PDB file of C-alpha atoms in Angstrom:
ATOM      1  CA  MET P   1       8.371  -6.673  15.590  1.00 88.00           C
ATOM      2  CA  PHE P   2       8.036  -3.220  14.015  1.00 90.00           C
ATOM      3  CA  ARG P   3       5.387  -3.142  11.262  1.00 91.00           C
ATOM      4  CA  ASN P   4       3.764  -0.349   9.218  1.00 88.00           C
ATOM      5  CA  ASN P   5       5.704   2.500  10.864  1.00 88.00           C
ATOM      6  CA  THR P   6       6.366   5.804   9.113  1.00 87.00           C
ATOM      7  CA  SER P   7       8.981   8.328  10.211  1.00 88.00           C
ATOM      8  CA  CYS P   8       8.708  11.862   8.771  1.00 85.00           C
ATOM      9  CA  ARG P   9      10.919  14.868   9.445  1.00 85.00           C
ATOM     10  CA  SER P  10      10.966  18.488   8.387  1.00 80.00           C
ATOM     11  CA  GLY P  11      14.757  18.672   8.603  1.00 80.00           C
ATOM     12  CA  GLY P  12      17.896  16.595   8.747  1.00 80.00           C
ATOM     13  CA  GLY P  13      19.205  14.368  11.468  1.00 82.00           C
ATOM     14  CA  SER P  14      20.688  10.962  12.023  1.00 88.00           C
ATOM     15  CA  ASN P  15      18.972   7.853  10.669  1.00 90.00           C
ATOM     16  CA  ASP P  16      16.314   6.190  12.821  1.00 90.00           C
ATOM     17  CA  LYS P  17      17.525   3.408  15.054  1.00 90.00           C
ATOM     18  CA  ILE P  18      15.454   0.581  16.494  1.00 89.00           C
ATOM     19  CA  VAL P  19      16.033  -2.228  18.944  1.00 93.00           C
ATOM     20  CA  GLY P  20      14.290  -5.369  17.783  1.00 91.00           C
ATOM     21  CA  ASN P  21      13.105  -6.725  14.459  1.00 93.00           C
ATOM     22  CA  SER P  22      11.404  -4.906  11.599  1.00 92.00           C
ATOM     23  CA  ASP P  23       9.910  -5.935   8.290  1.00 93.00           C
ATOM     24  CA  SER P  24       9.755  -4.214   4.893  1.00 92.00           C
ATOM     25  CA  SER P  25       6.418  -2.481   5.672  1.00 93.00           C
ATOM     26  CA  ASN P  26       8.235   0.326   7.564  1.00 92.00           C
ATOM     27  CA  GLN P  27       9.431   3.667   6.202  1.00 91.00           C
ATOM     28  CA  PHE P  28      12.059   4.741   8.712  1.00 91.00           C
ATOM     29  CA  TRP P  29      14.045   7.954   8.221  1.00 89.00           C
ATOM     30  CA  SER P  30      17.255   7.252   6.326  1.00 88.00           C
ATOM     31  CA  GLY P  31      18.284  10.701   5.121  1.00 86.00           C
ATOM     32  CA  SER P  32      14.968  11.567   3.455  1.00 88.00           C
ATOM     33  CA  ASN P  33      11.241  11.135   3.959  1.00 86.00           C
ATOM     34  CA  GLY P  34       9.509   8.117   2.467  1.00 87.00           C
ATOM     35  CA  SER P  35       6.600   8.454   0.025  1.00 88.00           C
ATOM     36  CA  ARG P  36       3.959   8.086   2.763  1.00 85.00           C
ATOM     37  CA  CYS P  37       5.062  11.336   4.419  1.00 83.00           C
ATOM     38  CA  SER P  38       3.528  13.466   1.650  1.00 83.00           C
ATOM     39  CA  SER P  39      -0.004  12.554   2.822  1.00 78.00           C
ATOM     40  CA  TYR P  40       0.508  13.850   6.400  1.00 76.00           C
ATOM     41  CA  ARG P  41      -0.569  17.412   7.139  1.00 74.00           C
ATOM     42  CA  GLY P  42      -0.545  19.289  10.427  1.00 73.00           C
ATOM     43  CA  ALA P  43       0.944  18.531  13.806  1.00 75.00           C
ATOM     44  CA  PRO P  44       0.775  15.010  15.224  1.00 78.00           C
ATOM     45  CA  ARG P  45      -1.392  14.252  18.260  1.00 83.00           C
ATOM     46  CA  TRP P  46      -0.523  11.397  20.614  1.00 86.00           C
ATOM     47  CA  SER P  47      -2.897   9.361  22.773  1.00 92.00           C
ATOM     48  CA  PHE P  48      -3.300   5.847  24.100  1.00 94.00           C
ATOM     49  CA  ALA P  49      -6.143   3.476  23.239  1.00 92.00           C
ATOM     50  CA  SER P  50      -7.928   1.597  26.031  1.00 94.00           C
ATOM     51  CA  ASP P  51      -5.811  -1.483  25.267  1.00 94.00           C
ATOM     52  CA  GLY P  52      -2.570   0.490  25.716  1.00 91.00           C
ATOM     53  CA  ARG P  53      -1.681   0.975  22.026  1.00 90.00           C
ATOM     54  CA  LEU P  54      -0.166   4.300  21.031  1.00 89.00           C
ATOM     55  CA  VAL P  55      -2.462   6.202  18.642  1.00 88.00           C
ATOM     56  CA  VAL P  56      -1.071   9.012  16.466  1.00 82.00           C
ATOM     57  CA  THR P  57      -3.248  11.293  14.346  1.00 81.00           C
ATOM     58  CA  PHE P  58      -2.228  14.207  12.120  1.00 74.00           C
ATOM     59  CA  GLY P  59      -3.857  17.610  11.703  1.00 66.00           C
TER      60      GLY P  59
END
């Protein structure tokens, strides 16, 4: 189940696609950025927590 995901882009592209279920808490790319994207500044950094979760931070 996808929950609380945000997809932001600086340009165009095709809509996000997922395999599985999602709920209404997501803001996937569908031709424009969702409102949550305005609060992100800087380049994303990717890492993994000790329990295996993906952790993304901005700026």
